[in-house]
Amino acid sequence: MLHLPYWLMSYEALVSMFVDRSDQNAPNQAMIMSRTVVDAKTGFLEAGGHVEVLANFTIDSPVPFRMETVLGELNRLNAEMVPGARTEKQGDFHGKLSRLIQRLEGKRTDRRLGFLFPASGVADSYDWLDRAVELLLGGRAAKGGHGGVKIIDFSEVPSDILPLIVGMVARMAFHVQQWSAQGLRHPVALFCDEAHLYIPQDPTSGAAENAIATFERIAKEGRKYGVGLVVISQRPAEVNRTVASQCNNLIAMRLTNGDDQAVVRRLLSGNRRS
């Protein structure tokens, strides 16, 4: 089983998953989420003695942290009372974080998300990311790595967070290639089957918008870092136009839908349209 722990997610991904945009307190929740996550990551690095990372890490850095620590601080702020002129009064965030806490607790206890919230000790060590990257993106077998074809089955991931999770894996692959020294890179190709499910033209959620931003960057900049992108879909009309327009080669099988045919024609250069 492949674990993709929550601490791999970027700040934007965390917000899109746990903060309800329709909540009038969403800006406060996003701000507090940022602060508590940074504090939790700082505590992890300090406890492990990783001083060299403390000076440069950001909220988007893939540093493990305990969700229990974040929830504890959120609950404290949500019930905080502070000294007033005559008696205690409610703190600045008193009662404003309830829905955020409920969403966090709900996601954390959802059995379908066991890969995202693994048991303690499974995917929360400082060197876990190194092992996961070696497993997924390791060098060619001839060099002792774990090269070859890797198939990740996302069929059991809930549809509402599917774009977020697929985007997280793609973001990890892109950043590993980007951060690796040029001489140590080897080409990586991401084959995205049923791409219209997580790289849609019309996103309906923050999770989809987050995934689109990741794949658009890979489509535009991936070549520089040896990351290729193969977009596979039965409905090209529903695939993000920016990503599709960056494809150098198009292979179209039988397309019976007029919208799909029109999209493919627009993607072809003028002298090849018919």
Short mmCIF file of C-alpha atoms in Angstrom, two decimals:
data_model
loop_
_atom_site.label_atom_id
_atom_site.label_comp_id
_atom_site.label_asym_id
_atom_site.label_seq_id
_atom_site.Cartn_x
_atom_site.Cartn_y
_atom_site.Cartn_z
CA MET A 1 0.00 0.00 0.00
CA LEU A 2 1.30 3.43 -0.94
CA HIS A 3 0.92 6.05 1.78
CA LEU A 4 0.72 9.70 0.75
CA PRO A 5 0.68 11.45 4.13
CA TYR A 6 -1.08 14.78 4.56
CA TRP A 7 2.18 16.58 5.33
CA LEU A 8 3.23 16.21 1.69
CA MET A 9 0.48 18.62 0.66
CA SER A 10 1.23 22.25 -0.09
CA TYR A 11 -0.46 25.00 1.91
CA GLU A 12 -2.93 25.67 -0.91
CA ALA A 13 -3.81 21.97 -1.02
CA LEU A 14 -4.33 21.85 2.75
CA VAL A 15 -6.63 24.86 2.61
CA SER A 16 -8.63 23.52 -0.34
CA MET A 17 -9.15 20.22 1.50
CA PHE A 18 -9.90 21.41 5.03
CA VAL A 19 -11.28 24.96 4.74
CA ASP A 20 -14.83 25.49 3.51
CA ARG A 21 -14.74 28.53 1.23
CA SER A 22 -18.42 29.25 1.87
CA ASP A 23 -17.79 29.73 5.59
CA GLN A 24 -17.72 33.41 6.57
CA ASN A 25 -14.73 32.59 8.79
CA ALA A 26 -12.75 30.96 5.96
CA PRO A 27 -10.05 33.71 5.86
CA ASN A 28 -9.45 33.36 9.61
CA GLN A 29 -9.37 29.58 9.32
CA ALA A 30 -6.84 29.66 6.48
CA MET A 31 -4.61 32.08 8.41
CA ILE A 32 -4.70 30.01 11.60
CA MET A 33 -4.13 26.83 9.57
CA SER A 34 -0.96 28.38 8.17
CA ARG A 35 0.33 29.42 11.56
CA THR A 36 -0.38 26.16 13.34
CA VAL A 37 1.12 24.01 10.56
CA VAL A 38 4.33 26.06 10.51
CA ASP A 39 4.58 25.80 14.31
CA ALA A 40 4.00 22.03 14.18
CA LYS A 41 6.69 21.59 11.50
CA THR A 42 9.07 23.78 13.50
CA GLY A 43 8.49 21.63 16.58
CA PHE A 44 9.23 18.45 14.61
CA LEU A 45 12.49 19.85 13.23
CA GLU A 46 13.61 21.17 16.61
CA ALA A 47 12.84 17.85 18.31
CA GLY A 48 14.88 16.00 15.68
CA GLY A 49 17.79 18.44 15.79
CA HIS A 50 17.49 19.37 12.11
CA VAL A 51 18.88 22.85 12.61
CA GLU A 52 20.08 23.22 9.01
CA VAL A 53 16.50 22.88 7.73
CA LEU A 54 14.96 25.26 10.28
CA ALA A 55 16.57 28.30 8.66
CA ASN A 56 15.15 27.66 5.19
CA PHE A 57 11.95 25.61 5.35
CA THR A 58 8.54 27.03 4.42
CA ILE A 59 4.97 25.92 4.96
CA ASP A 60 5.16 24.08 1.61
CA SER A 61 8.28 22.12 2.57
CA PRO A 62 7.59 18.37 2.89
CA VAL A 63 8.35 18.23 6.61
CA PRO A 64 6.37 15.77 8.77
CA PHE A 65 4.15 17.17 11.53
CA ARG A 66 1.54 15.74 13.86
CA MET A 67 -2.07 16.52 13.02
CA GLU A 68 -2.88 16.03 16.70
CA THR A 69 -0.66 19.03 17.47
CA VAL A 70 -2.53 21.17 14.95
CA LEU A 71 -5.92 20.06 16.26
CA GLY A 72 -4.89 20.73 19.84
CA GLU A 73 -3.92 24.32 19.01
CA LEU A 74 -7.08 24.87 16.96
CA ASN A 75 -9.25 23.63 19.82
CA ARG A 76 -7.39 25.88 22.25
CA LEU A 77 -7.92 28.97 20.10
CA ASN A 78 -11.54 28.04 19.41
CA ALA A 79 -12.32 28.03 23.14
CA GLU A 80 -9.85 30.71 24.26
CA MET A 81 -10.93 33.31 26.82
CA VAL A 82 -8.74 36.38 27.38
CA PRO A 83 -8.65 39.04 30.11
CA GLY A 84 -11.06 41.93 29.57
CA ALA A 85 -11.61 45.26 31.28
CA ARG A 86 -13.71 43.74 34.09
CA THR A 87 -13.95 40.04 33.32
CA GLU A 88 -12.83 37.51 30.78
CA LYS A 89 -13.97 37.87 27.19
CA GLN A 90 -13.86 35.65 24.13
CA GLY A 91 -10.58 35.48 22.23
CA ASP A 92 -10.19 36.68 18.65
CA PHE A 93 -10.91 33.22 17.22
CA HIS A 94 -13.41 31.97 19.80
CA GLY A 95 -16.00 29.82 18.00
CA LYS A 96 -14.67 30.73 14.54
CA LEU A 97 -12.72 27.53 13.97
CA SER A 98 -15.45 24.99 14.74
CA ARG A 99 -16.14 23.99 11.13
CA LEU A 100 -12.41 23.70 10.36
CA ILE A 101 -11.96 21.41 13.37
CA GLN A 102 -14.95 19.30 12.33
CA ARG A 103 -13.63 18.92 8.77
CA LEU A 104 -10.18 17.94 10.05
CA GLU A 105 -11.63 15.37 12.42
CA GLY A 106 -13.98 14.04 9.75
CA LYS A 107 -11.20 13.56 7.20
CA ARG A 108 -8.83 12.08 9.75
CA THR A 109 -11.31 9.38 10.81
CA ASP A 110 -12.53 8.55 7.28
CA ARG A 111 -11.42 4.99 6.57
CA ARG A 112 -11.24 5.74 2.84
CA LEU A 113 -8.40 8.17 3.58
CA GLY A 114 -6.19 5.74 5.45
CA PHE A 115 -3.41 6.34 2.92
CA LEU A 116 -3.54 10.06 3.77
CA PHE A 117 -3.69 9.64 7.55
CA PRO A 118 -1.60 6.53 8.27
CA ALA A 119 -1.09 5.15 11.76
CA SER A 120 1.63 6.61 13.93
CA GLY A 121 5.09 5.39 12.93
CA VAL A 122 4.13 4.44 9.37
CA ALA A 123 4.98 7.58 7.38
CA ASP A 124 6.03 10.24 9.85
CA SER A 125 9.81 9.90 10.03
CA TYR A 126 12.29 12.42 8.67
CA ASP A 127 13.73 9.98 6.11
CA TRP A 128 10.37 8.59 4.91
CA LEU A 129 10.28 10.93 1.91
CA ASP A 130 13.67 9.68 0.70
CA ARG A 131 12.40 6.10 0.71
CA ALA A 132 9.14 7.03 -1.02
CA VAL A 133 10.95 8.97 -3.76
CA GLU A 134 13.37 6.11 -4.31
CA LEU A 135 10.45 3.69 -4.61
CA LEU A 136 8.50 5.84 -7.08
CA LEU A 137 11.23 7.65 -9.00
CA GLY A 138 14.41 5.71 -8.31
CA GLY A 139 17.12 5.45 -10.96
CA ARG A 140 17.42 2.79 -13.63
CA ALA A 141 17.63 -0.80 -12.50
CA ALA A 142 21.15 -1.05 -13.93
CA LYS A 143 22.27 1.56 -11.42
CA GLY A 144 20.69 -0.22 -8.49
CA GLY A 145 17.54 1.89 -8.40
CA HIS A 146 13.88 1.07 -8.79
CA GLY A 147 13.35 2.25 -12.34
CA GLY A 148 10.77 0.91 -14.74
CA VAL A 149 7.01 1.35 -14.91
CA LYS A 150 5.10 2.21 -11.75
CA ILE A 151 1.31 2.00 -11.77
CA ILE A 152 -0.59 3.85 -9.05
CA ASP A 153 -4.25 2.87 -8.72
CA PHE A 154 -6.37 5.81 -7.55
CA SER A 155 -9.71 4.09 -8.22
CA GLU A 156 -10.61 3.90 -4.52
CA VAL A 157 -9.76 7.52 -3.76
CA PRO A 158 -12.95 9.57 -3.11
CA SER A 159 -13.83 11.63 -6.19
CA ASP A 160 -13.99 14.91 -4.26
CA ILE A 161 -10.28 14.78 -3.41
CA LEU A 162 -9.02 12.73 -6.38
CA PRO A 163 -7.56 15.79 -8.19
CA LEU A 164 -5.78 16.84 -5.01
CA ILE A 165 -4.13 13.45 -4.47
CA VAL A 166 -3.09 12.91 -8.09
CA GLY A 167 -1.77 16.47 -8.20
CA MET A 168 0.24 15.81 -5.04
CA VAL A 169 2.04 12.84 -6.65
CA ALA A 170 2.70 14.85 -9.82
CA ARG A 171 3.99 17.80 -7.77
CA MET A 172 6.34 15.51 -5.86
CA ALA A 173 7.74 14.03 -9.09
CA PHE A 174 8.24 17.49 -10.62
CA HIS A 175 9.96 18.95 -7.56
CA VAL A 176 12.29 15.96 -7.16
CA GLN A 177 13.42 16.41 -10.75
CA GLN A 178 13.68 20.18 -10.29
CA TRP A 179 15.79 19.92 -7.14
CA SER A 180 18.05 17.13 -8.43
CA ALA A 181 21.43 17.99 -9.91
CA GLN A 182 21.32 17.90 -13.70
CA GLY A 183 23.77 15.02 -13.94
CA LEU A 184 21.69 12.89 -11.57
CA ARG A 185 18.35 13.29 -13.33
CA HIS A 186 16.84 10.60 -15.48
CA PRO A 187 13.73 11.15 -17.63
CA VAL A 188 10.35 10.63 -16.00
CA ALA A 189 7.06 10.40 -17.93
CA LEU A 190 3.73 10.76 -16.17
CA PHE A 191 0.91 8.88 -17.94
CA CYS A 192 -2.39 10.36 -16.81
CA ASP A 193 -5.24 8.02 -17.69
CA GLU A 194 -8.82 9.35 -17.44
CA ALA A 195 -7.25 12.79 -17.24
CA HIS A 196 -10.58 14.62 -17.47
CA LEU A 197 -11.34 13.46 -13.91
CA TYR A 198 -8.48 15.39 -12.30
CA ILE A 199 -7.30 17.88 -14.97
CA PRO A 200 -10.71 19.28 -15.93
CA GLN A 201 -11.40 22.27 -18.13
CA ASP A 202 -14.00 23.60 -15.71
CA PRO A 203 -12.92 23.00 -12.09
CA THR A 204 -15.73 22.82 -9.57
CA SER A 205 -13.65 22.79 -6.39
CA GLY A 206 -10.48 24.09 -4.85
CA ALA A 207 -9.00 20.60 -5.07
CA ALA A 208 -9.42 20.59 -8.86
CA GLU A 209 -7.97 24.09 -9.18
CA ASN A 210 -4.94 23.01 -7.17
CA ALA A 211 -4.35 19.97 -9.40
CA ILE A 212 -4.76 22.03 -12.56
CA ALA A 213 -2.13 24.51 -11.39
CA THR A 214 0.31 21.63 -10.80
CA PHE A 215 -0.26 19.98 -14.19
CA GLU A 216 -0.17 23.29 -16.04
CA ARG A 217 3.26 23.96 -14.59
CA ILE A 218 4.48 20.49 -15.53
CA ALA A 219 3.11 20.90 -19.06
CA LYS A 220 4.86 24.27 -19.46
CA GLU A 221 8.15 23.69 -17.61
CA GLY A 222 8.56 19.93 -17.24
CA ARG A 223 10.76 19.52 -20.32
CA LYS A 224 13.54 21.54 -18.68
CA TYR A 225 13.76 19.04 -15.84
CA GLY A 226 13.17 15.81 -17.76
CA VAL A 227 9.51 15.42 -16.82
CA GLY A 228 7.20 14.34 -19.62
CA LEU A 229 3.41 14.36 -19.51
CA VAL A 230 1.11 12.01 -21.42
CA VAL A 231 -2.55 13.01 -21.20
CA ILE A 232 -5.05 10.21 -21.92
CA SER A 233 -8.79 10.79 -22.04
CA GLN A 234 -11.92 9.65 -23.85
CA ARG A 235 -13.31 13.17 -23.54
CA PRO A 236 -10.70 15.69 -24.75
CA ALA A 237 -13.36 18.44 -24.57
CA GLU A 238 -13.33 18.08 -20.78
CA VAL A 239 -9.52 18.23 -20.39
CA ASN A 240 -7.86 21.50 -19.42
CA ARG A 241 -7.04 23.45 -22.59
CA THR A 242 -3.72 24.81 -21.35
CA VAL A 243 -2.39 21.34 -20.57
CA ALA A 244 -3.68 19.89 -23.86
CA SER A 245 -2.20 22.75 -25.90
CA GLN A 246 1.31 21.92 -24.63
CA CYS A 247 1.23 18.40 -26.05
CA ASN A 248 3.68 18.02 -28.92
CA ASN A 249 1.94 14.97 -30.36
CA LEU A 250 -1.73 14.10 -30.63
CA ILE A 251 -3.12 10.62 -31.20
CA ALA A 252 -6.87 10.65 -31.84
CA MET A 253 -8.81 7.42 -32.16
CA ARG A 254 -12.52 7.29 -32.94
CA LEU A 255 -14.15 10.53 -31.77
CA THR A 256 -17.91 10.66 -32.30
CA ASN A 257 -18.72 13.64 -30.11
CA GLY A 258 -18.73 16.97 -31.95
CA ASP A 259 -17.25 18.89 -29.03
CA ASP A 260 -14.33 16.44 -28.78
CA GLN A 261 -13.70 16.67 -32.52
CA ALA A 262 -13.73 20.47 -32.37
CA VAL A 263 -11.19 20.54 -29.53
CA VAL A 264 -8.79 18.25 -31.42
CA ARG A 265 -9.10 20.39 -34.56
CA ARG A 266 -8.26 23.53 -32.59
CA LEU A 267 -5.18 21.85 -31.15
CA LEU A 268 -3.83 21.02 -34.61
CA SER A 269 -1.82 23.52 -36.60
CA GLY A 270 -3.65 25.27 -39.45
CA ASN A 271 -2.24 23.19 -42.32
CA ARG A 272 -3.26 19.90 -40.66
CA ARG A 273 -6.89 20.72 -39.96
CA SER A 274 -9.49 18.99 -42.12
#
